[in-house]
Amino acid sequence: MRSIFSRRQMLSALAGAGVTMRAHPTFAAIDAGLGATAAANEIVFGSAAGPVIDKDLAYRELYKMHTRVVTTDVALKMGTIAPRPGPKQYSSADRLLQFCTQNKIPMRGHCLIWNEWVPAWIKSMSVEERRSFFDSYIAEVVGRYAGKLQSWDIVNEAVWGGHRAPGGYRLGPWYDACGTDYVHRAFARAGQVDKTTKFVLNEAQTERDDDVGRSVRAGLLHLVDELKHAGVPLHAVGLQGHLQPRYPHDPARFIEFVHALAERKVDIYVTEFDVRDDTFPDDIQSRDAKVAEMAEKFLTDILRVPAVKMVITWELSDTYSFYTDAARKKDPLATRLPRPLPFDSDMKKKPLYFAMERAFKKSRKT
């Protein structure tokens, strides 16, 4: 006898399993989406995704509707995979890969090696132990996902002039163990076990037109030259694109840098796009308008460079932005929360969505 499972029973079961059902627009009424608009203009649009998409069904639908690539947010960071000695923890990354595979969305790995967010038990190793772990970790993790990813951020944020290290490198446990060679070593080791995935050098702060931003640009160009000269597999450079209006931005000088990067014969991805809005007015309408304006100008400029192939937001909804998480931790009762992304907390499109849509259309290369 066939049982009948009512909508009320279904919602009750989902709630009991910890799955969030929130009010959201009827998805059948939504247009083709940012992914389709970008693709029509030879750009790949995507977003980072955290574990929350396992529980928030409305949020999960946004990825199905709008993304053509998904970046792992924390699932492939060392702090998730190796939080303590013993077997590696791959369950979060494997679930996200399953979601992407089922929905035919390519997945990007972020990030293999980073001098930040390294578990304390690894930092406490001797230099020789750390070098050995460095090599074995890369071999195991890259080997596990070989041929399954669209691209890998092999090294994240290698450059930071504030540390005053030779070559402008960011200091940390991997720099301490391997010196300036750690970036080259990471790409070379990864290339030994995966011959098909695109390898990316991902960097922050290049949008800033101040001493910090200019030093990062110079250091990044020098590092790309070194890696190219060494012959290691470097296919793309990621420019994170966390726009911060508190810092100066000179469009002409920035695009000159982007062209210089493109001349190194690498693809360019905007890998972590959003707009920090804490210096904008409290009024939501005014704030959203300023976020959209800043984003549209930036994307319109950078997408004119043919080497720029991809734009990825760091999450899709304001609710799940890392800026929002930080604001709530600072003040759980805060009434003004960040609005840096194309969808609001109800999964509805904001002015930023339409600004990105316009920028994609203006990038048409055909």
Tab-separated table of C-alpha atoms in Angstrom:
chain	number	residue	atom	x	y	z
A	1	MET	CA	0.000	0.000	0.000
A	2	ARG	CA	1.463	3.353	-1.009
A	3	SER	CA	1.909	5.817	1.853
A	4	ILE	CA	1.096	9.481	1.351
A	5	PHE	CA	3.713	11.909	2.734
A	6	SER	CA	2.090	15.302	3.179
A	7	ARG	CA	3.857	18.626	2.774
A	8	ARG	CA	3.355	19.297	6.486
A	9	GLN	CA	4.916	15.925	7.369
A	10	MET	CA	7.815	16.608	5.024
A	11	LEU	CA	8.532	20.019	6.588
A	12	SER	CA	8.319	18.491	10.046
A	13	ALA	CA	10.790	15.758	9.107
A	14	LEU	CA	13.213	18.228	7.590
A	15	ALA	CA	13.038	20.458	10.653
A	16	GLY	CA	13.740	17.464	12.865
A	17	ALA	CA	16.819	16.693	10.795
A	18	GLY	CA	18.113	20.222	11.271
A	19	VAL	CA	17.382	21.300	7.700
A	20	THR	CA	16.378	24.938	7.282
A	21	MET	CA	13.373	25.833	5.137
A	22	ARG	CA	13.207	29.608	4.714
A	23	ALA	CA	10.869	31.846	2.783
A	24	HIS	CA	12.242	32.495	-0.664
A	25	PRO	CA	10.991	33.411	-4.124
A	26	THR	CA	9.547	30.741	-6.352
A	27	PHE	CA	12.625	29.530	-8.178
A	28	ALA	CA	10.700	28.710	-11.348
A	29	ALA	CA	10.106	32.433	-11.689
A	30	ILE	CA	13.801	33.329	-11.455
A	31	ASP	CA	15.597	34.172	-14.689
A	32	ALA	CA	18.448	32.128	-16.142
A	33	GLY	CA	20.779	33.402	-13.420
A	34	LEU	CA	24.202	34.978	-13.067
A	35	GLY	CA	25.960	31.839	-14.242
A	36	ALA	CA	24.095	31.788	-17.543
A	37	THR	CA	24.543	35.530	-18.087
A	38	ALA	CA	28.268	35.289	-17.437
A	39	ALA	CA	28.652	32.205	-19.627
A	40	ALA	CA	26.930	33.964	-22.529
A	41	ASN	CA	29.714	36.517	-22.309
A	42	GLU	CA	32.577	34.013	-21.950
A	43	ILE	CA	32.958	34.396	-18.185
A	44	VAL	CA	32.556	31.632	-15.600
A	45	PHE	CA	30.583	32.760	-12.552
A	46	GLY	CA	30.620	30.871	-9.286
A	47	SER	CA	30.752	31.118	-5.535
A	48	ALA	CA	32.410	29.637	-2.495
A	49	ALA	CA	30.178	27.274	-0.525
A	50	GLY	CA	30.407	26.313	3.116
A	51	PRO	CA	28.855	23.331	4.939
A	52	VAL	CA	25.636	25.309	5.432
A	53	ILE	CA	24.361	24.249	2.021
A	54	ASP	CA	23.868	20.780	3.505
A	55	LYS	CA	21.120	22.209	5.715
A	56	ASP	CA	19.700	25.362	4.137
A	57	LEU	CA	17.721	24.118	1.152
A	58	ALA	CA	16.845	27.568	-0.191
A	59	TYR	CA	20.505	28.498	-0.152
A	60	ARG	CA	21.427	25.270	-1.898
A	61	GLU	CA	18.978	26.145	-4.659
A	62	LEU	CA	20.828	29.402	-5.321
A	63	TYR	CA	23.945	27.408	-6.200
A	64	LYS	CA	21.989	25.163	-8.540
A	65	MET	CA	20.404	28.167	-10.246
A	66	HIS	CA	23.324	30.570	-10.481
A	67	THR	CA	26.759	28.962	-10.234
A	68	ARG	CA	28.895	27.378	-12.933
A	69	VAL	CA	31.750	26.626	-10.517
A	70	VAL	CA	31.869	26.172	-6.731
A	71	THR	CA	34.879	26.853	-4.516
A	72	THR	CA	35.348	24.983	-1.266
A	73	ASP	CA	35.154	27.567	1.526
A	74	VAL	CA	36.696	25.693	4.469
A	75	ALA	CA	36.292	22.055	3.401
A	76	LEU	CA	39.784	21.690	1.906
A	77	LYS	CA	41.694	23.953	4.270
A	78	MET	CA	44.298	22.243	6.407
A	79	GLY	CA	42.485	23.185	9.606
A	80	THR	CA	39.495	21.124	8.408
A	81	ILE	CA	41.371	18.186	6.924
A	82	ALA	CA	44.049	17.771	9.607
A	83	PRO	CA	42.789	19.417	12.807
A	84	ARG	CA	44.665	16.826	14.888
A	85	PRO	CA	47.119	13.951	14.336
A	86	GLY	CA	45.700	10.834	12.753
A	87	PRO	CA	43.516	10.139	9.710
A	88	LYS	CA	42.599	13.092	7.514
A	89	GLN	CA	39.037	14.433	7.657
A	90	TYR	CA	37.618	14.527	4.126
A	91	SER	CA	33.895	14.197	4.807
A	92	SER	CA	33.022	17.890	4.295
A	93	ALA	CA	34.939	18.128	1.008
A	94	ASP	CA	33.524	14.829	-0.204
A	95	ARG	CA	29.944	15.967	0.473
A	96	LEU	CA	30.475	19.186	-1.441
A	97	LEU	CA	32.076	17.292	-4.327
A	98	GLN	CA	29.084	14.947	-4.386
A	99	PHE	CA	26.707	17.930	-4.538
A	100	CYS	CA	28.719	19.466	-7.387
A	101	THR	CA	28.926	16.189	-9.281
A	102	GLN	CA	25.199	15.516	-8.949
A	103	ASN	CA	24.418	18.996	-10.265
A	104	LYS	CA	27.164	19.016	-12.910
A	105	ILE	CA	28.938	22.007	-11.361
A	106	PRO	CA	32.765	21.944	-11.432
A	107	MET	CA	34.449	22.334	-8.028
A	108	ARG	CA	37.550	24.366	-7.132
A	109	GLY	CA	39.827	23.415	-4.251
A	110	HIS	CA	40.754	26.125	-1.732
A	111	CYS	CA	43.389	26.112	-0.416
A	112	LEU	CA	46.157	23.535	-0.229
A	113	ILE	CA	48.989	25.511	1.411
A	114	TRP	CA	48.569	28.701	3.450
A	115	ASN	CA	50.733	30.123	6.202
A	116	GLU	CA	47.567	30.950	8.160
A	117	TRP	CA	45.050	28.643	9.878
A	118	VAL	CA	47.633	25.886	10.382
A	119	PRO	CA	46.727	23.605	13.339
A	120	ALA	CA	48.849	24.029	16.468
A	121	TRP	CA	50.051	20.421	16.432
A	122	ILE	CA	51.684	21.021	13.043
A	123	LYS	CA	53.264	24.285	14.142
A	124	SER	CA	54.843	22.455	17.081
A	125	MET	CA	56.730	20.067	14.774
A	126	SER	CA	60.444	20.429	14.201
A	127	VAL	CA	61.558	21.961	10.909
A	128	GLU	CA	62.421	18.545	9.463
A	129	GLU	CA	59.101	17.072	10.580
A	130	ARG	CA	57.248	19.987	9.035
A	131	ARG	CA	59.049	19.565	5.701
A	132	SER	CA	58.194	15.872	5.638
A	133	PHE	CA	54.562	16.583	6.536
A	134	PHE	CA	54.403	19.316	3.875
A	135	ASP	CA	55.394	16.860	1.138
A	136	SER	CA	53.258	13.947	2.321
A	137	TYR	CA	50.198	16.141	2.916
A	138	ILE	CA	50.335	17.559	-0.612
A	139	ALA	CA	50.795	14.106	-2.119
A	140	GLU	CA	47.858	12.622	-0.202
A	141	VAL	CA	45.349	15.463	-0.532
A	142	VAL	CA	46.081	16.355	-4.156
A	143	GLY	CA	46.198	12.654	-5.030
A	144	ARG	CA	42.794	12.029	-3.487
A	145	TYR	CA	41.128	14.677	-5.681
A	146	ALA	CA	43.313	14.342	-8.779
A	147	GLY	CA	41.240	14.827	-11.910
A	148	LYS	CA	38.107	15.692	-9.904
A	149	LEU	CA	38.560	19.456	-9.557
A	150	GLN	CA	38.394	22.313	-12.049
A	151	SER	CA	41.296	24.034	-10.272
A	152	TRP	CA	43.276	24.085	-7.024
A	153	ASP	CA	44.495	27.116	-5.085
A	154	ILE	CA	47.864	25.498	-4.446
A	155	VAL	CA	49.267	28.397	-2.410
A	156	ASN	CA	47.190	31.129	-0.833
A	157	GLU	CA	48.408	34.630	0.079
A	158	ALA	CA	52.132	34.059	-0.374
A	159	VAL	CA	52.975	37.775	-0.427
A	160	TRP	CA	52.790	40.224	2.471
A	161	GLY	CA	55.286	43.076	2.542
A	162	GLY	CA	54.427	43.909	6.134
A	163	HIS	CA	56.446	40.921	7.308
A	164	ARG	CA	59.582	42.395	5.694
A	165	ALA	CA	60.827	38.981	4.606
A	166	PRO	CA	63.115	38.483	1.582
A	167	GLY	CA	61.071	38.674	-1.614
A	168	GLY	CA	58.110	40.152	0.256
A	169	TYR	CA	56.880	36.736	1.379
A	170	ARG	CA	54.307	36.145	4.105
A	171	LEU	CA	55.911	34.515	7.137
A	172	GLY	CA	54.531	31.398	8.779
A	173	PRO	CA	55.211	27.709	9.455
A	174	TRP	CA	55.841	26.785	5.815
A	175	TYR	CA	58.128	29.727	5.186
A	176	ASP	CA	59.970	28.865	8.397
A	177	ALA	CA	60.413	25.251	7.308
A	178	CYS	CA	61.269	25.704	3.627
A	179	GLY	CA	62.212	29.374	3.193
A	180	THR	CA	61.281	31.179	-0.001
A	181	ASP	CA	61.280	27.823	-1.812
A	182	TYR	CA	58.028	26.670	-0.201
A	183	VAL	CA	55.803	28.034	-3.001
A	184	HIS	CA	57.859	26.402	-5.744
A	185	ARG	CA	57.992	23.183	-3.704
A	186	ALA	CA	54.206	23.108	-3.281
A	187	PHE	CA	53.484	23.524	-6.994
A	188	ALA	CA	56.140	20.982	-7.966
A	189	ARG	CA	54.877	18.365	-5.475
A	190	ALA	CA	51.254	18.860	-6.547
A	191	GLY	CA	52.257	18.523	-10.192
A	192	GLN	CA	53.783	15.137	-9.525
A	193	VAL	CA	50.436	13.630	-8.518
A	194	ASP	CA	47.884	15.555	-10.605
A	195	LYS	CA	48.488	16.232	-14.298
A	196	THR	CA	45.025	17.465	-15.236
A	197	THR	CA	43.817	20.077	-12.713
A	198	LYS	CA	44.582	23.766	-13.202
A	199	PHE	CA	46.901	25.069	-10.483
A	200	VAL	CA	46.345	28.559	-9.105
A	201	LEU	CA	48.403	31.036	-7.077
A	202	ASN	CA	45.803	32.959	-5.062
A	203	GLU	CA	46.533	36.429	-3.654
A	204	ALA	CA	44.873	39.215	-1.656
A	205	GLN	CA	45.007	43.011	-1.436
A	206	THR	CA	46.043	43.762	-5.041
A	207	GLU	CA	43.062	46.109	-5.480
A	208	ARG	CA	44.494	48.574	-2.953
A	209	ASP	CA	46.373	51.524	-4.413
A	210	ASP	CA	48.541	52.202	-1.380
A	211	ASP	CA	51.918	50.967	-0.174
A	212	VAL	CA	50.435	47.621	0.866
A	213	GLY	CA	48.638	46.973	-2.415
A	214	ARG	CA	51.513	48.098	-4.602
A	215	SER	CA	54.011	45.948	-2.689
A	216	VAL	CA	51.761	42.896	-3.049
A	217	ARG	CA	51.436	43.524	-6.795
A	218	ALA	CA	55.211	43.774	-7.237
A	219	GLY	CA	55.836	40.687	-5.126
A	220	LEU	CA	53.184	38.690	-6.966
A	221	LEU	CA	54.551	39.561	-10.414
A	222	HIS	CA	58.052	38.593	-9.274
A	223	LEU	CA	56.805	35.296	-7.840
A	224	VAL	CA	54.911	34.434	-11.038
A	225	ASP	CA	58.084	35.103	-13.017
A	226	GLU	CA	60.051	32.789	-10.729
A	227	LEU	CA	57.512	29.978	-10.965
A	228	LYS	CA	57.260	30.293	-14.741
A	229	HIS	CA	61.050	30.273	-15.066
A	230	ALA	CA	61.241	27.162	-12.863
A	231	GLY	CA	58.758	25.363	-15.103
A	232	VAL	CA	56.342	24.317	-12.373
A	233	PRO	CA	52.663	23.945	-13.344
A	234	LEU	CA	51.095	27.382	-12.800
A	235	HIS	CA	47.981	27.890	-14.915
A	236	ALA	CA	46.145	30.787	-13.297
A	237	VAL	CA	46.514	33.569	-10.758
A	238	GLY	CA	43.664	34.343	-8.416
A	239	LEU	CA	43.023	37.941	-7.385
A	240	GLN	CA	40.696	37.694	-4.413
A	241	GLY	CA	38.685	40.852	-5.015
A	242	HIS	CA	37.536	41.639	-1.480
A	243	LEU	CA	36.786	45.270	-2.318
A	244	GLN	CA	37.348	47.614	0.635
A	245	PRO	CA	36.305	51.225	0.025
A	246	ARG	CA	38.290	52.381	3.059
A	247	TYR	CA	41.433	51.976	0.937
A	248	PRO	CA	42.328	53.959	-2.206
A	249	HIS	CA	41.791	52.333	-5.585
A	250	ASP	CA	43.193	53.684	-8.848
A	251	PRO	CA	41.447	51.869	-11.734
A	252	ALA	CA	44.074	52.756	-14.333
A	253	ARG	CA	47.025	51.579	-12.253
A	254	PHE	CA	45.201	48.439	-11.179
A	255	ILE	CA	44.308	47.464	-14.743
A	256	GLU	CA	47.890	48.149	-15.804
A	257	PHE	CA	48.917	45.560	-13.192
A	258	VAL	CA	46.272	43.086	-14.436
A	259	HIS	CA	47.593	43.454	-17.996
A	260	ALA	CA	51.138	42.879	-16.707
A	261	LEU	CA	49.933	39.688	-15.066
A	262	ALA	CA	48.194	38.564	-18.247
A	263	GLU	CA	51.443	39.075	-20.158
A	264	ARG	CA	52.892	36.249	-18.009
A	265	LYS	CA	50.619	33.872	-19.955
A	266	VAL	CA	48.378	32.892	-17.051
A	267	ASP	CA	44.620	32.961	-16.782
A	268	ILE	CA	43.251	35.331	-14.159
A	269	TYR	CA	40.416	34.485	-11.787
A	270	VAL	CA	38.616	36.880	-9.424
A	271	THR	CA	38.358	34.322	-6.654
A	272	GLU	CA	36.707	35.824	-3.532
A	273	PHE	CA	34.603	38.731	-4.685
A	274	ASP	CA	32.494	40.854	-2.329
A	275	VAL	CA	32.251	44.495	-1.185
A	276	ARG	CA	32.894	45.485	2.418
A	277	ASP	CA	30.250	48.049	3.324
A	278	ASP	CA	31.093	49.175	6.866
A	279	THR	CA	32.117	52.672	5.739
A	280	PHE	CA	28.871	53.197	3.807
A	281	PRO	CA	25.644	54.763	5.228
A	282	ASP	CA	23.404	52.826	7.624
A	283	ASP	CA	20.419	53.258	5.317
A	284	ILE	CA	20.090	49.964	3.462
A	285	GLN	CA	18.939	51.434	0.156
A	286	SER	CA	21.851	53.890	0.054
A	287	ARG	CA	24.337	51.281	1.202
A	288	ASP	CA	23.228	48.718	-1.366
A	289	ALA	CA	23.473	51.341	-4.106
A	290	LYS	CA	27.062	52.184	-3.161
A	291	VAL	CA	28.044	48.507	-2.985
A	292	ALA	CA	26.554	47.938	-6.444
A	293	GLU	CA	28.232	51.010	-7.913
A	294	MET	CA	31.668	50.030	-6.628
A	295	ALA	CA	31.295	46.439	-7.811
A	296	GLU	CA	30.081	47.364	-11.281
A	297	LYS	CA	32.971	49.765	-11.891
A	298	PHE	CA	35.535	47.223	-10.723
A	299	LEU	CA	34.123	44.294	-12.697
A	300	THR	CA	33.535	46.341	-15.846
A	301	ASP	CA	37.200	47.367	-15.825
A	302	ILE	CA	38.768	44.005	-15.043
A	303	LEU	CA	36.520	41.971	-17.357
A	304	ARG	CA	37.806	43.978	-20.324
A	305	VAL	CA	41.109	42.084	-19.918
A	306	PRO	CA	40.750	38.903	-22.028
A	307	ALA	CA	42.837	36.829	-19.591
A	308	VAL	CA	40.185	37.262	-16.871
A	309	LYS	CA	38.112	34.095	-17.159
A	310	MET	CA	36.226	33.724	-13.890
A	311	VAL	CA	34.423	35.675	-11.151
A	312	ILE	CA	33.672	33.911	-7.863
A	313	THR	CA	31.886	35.504	-4.922
A	314	TRP	CA	32.810	34.504	-1.379
A	315	GLU	CA	29.434	32.915	-0.606
A	316	LEU	CA	26.189	34.083	-2.243
A	317	SER	CA	23.984	35.431	0.568
A	318	ASP	CA	24.758	38.147	3.113
A	319	THR	CA	23.696	35.738	5.866
A	320	TYR	CA	26.693	33.508	5.212
A	321	SER	CA	29.355	36.119	4.529
A	322	PHE	CA	32.424	35.896	6.752
A	323	TYR	CA	31.914	39.618	7.377
A	324	THR	CA	28.496	38.842	8.857
A	325	ASP	CA	29.927	36.075	10.995
A	326	ALA	CA	32.599	38.434	12.340
A	327	ALA	CA	30.018	41.147	13.062
A	328	ARG	CA	27.794	38.744	15.001
A	329	LYS	CA	30.722	37.472	17.041
A	330	LYS	CA	31.708	41.039	17.880
A	331	ASP	CA	28.154	42.019	18.862
A	332	PRO	CA	25.427	39.334	18.952
A	333	LEU	CA	22.797	42.075	19.236
A	334	ALA	CA	24.042	44.133	16.280
A	335	THR	CA	21.233	45.532	14.141
A	336	ARG	CA	23.429	46.728	11.282
A	337	LEU	CA	24.843	43.655	9.570
A	338	PRO	CA	27.059	43.538	6.469
A	339	ARG	CA	25.475	43.375	3.010
A	340	PRO	CA	28.459	42.487	0.765
A	341	LEU	CA	26.918	39.856	-1.555
A	342	PRO	CA	24.387	39.619	-4.405
A	343	PHE	CA	21.585	37.987	-2.356
A	344	ASP	CA	20.129	39.167	0.946
A	345	SER	CA	19.238	37.060	3.992
A	346	ASP	CA	15.935	36.058	2.351
A	347	MET	CA	17.796	34.826	-0.741
A	348	LYS	CA	16.434	37.718	-2.788
A	349	LYS	CA	18.422	39.615	-5.405
A	350	LYS	CA	19.957	42.912	-4.376
A	351	PRO	CA	21.277	45.822	-6.474
A	352	LEU	CA	24.682	44.092	-6.443
A	353	TYR	CA	23.163	41.176	-8.358
A	354	PHE	CA	22.018	43.451	-11.171
A	355	ALA	CA	25.308	45.376	-11.146
A	356	MET	CA	27.200	42.120	-11.678
A	357	GLU	CA	24.751	41.117	-14.398
A	358	ARG	CA	25.380	44.416	-16.220
A	359	ALA	CA	29.145	44.054	-15.875
A	360	PHE	CA	29.020	40.542	-17.342
A	361	LYS	CA	26.985	41.772	-20.296
A	362	LYS	CA	29.405	44.647	-20.938
A	363	SER	CA	32.288	42.162	-21.058
A	364	ARG	CA	30.931	40.476	-24.192
A	365	LYS	CA	33.870	39.405	-26.354
A	366	THR	CA	32.008	37.933	-29.307
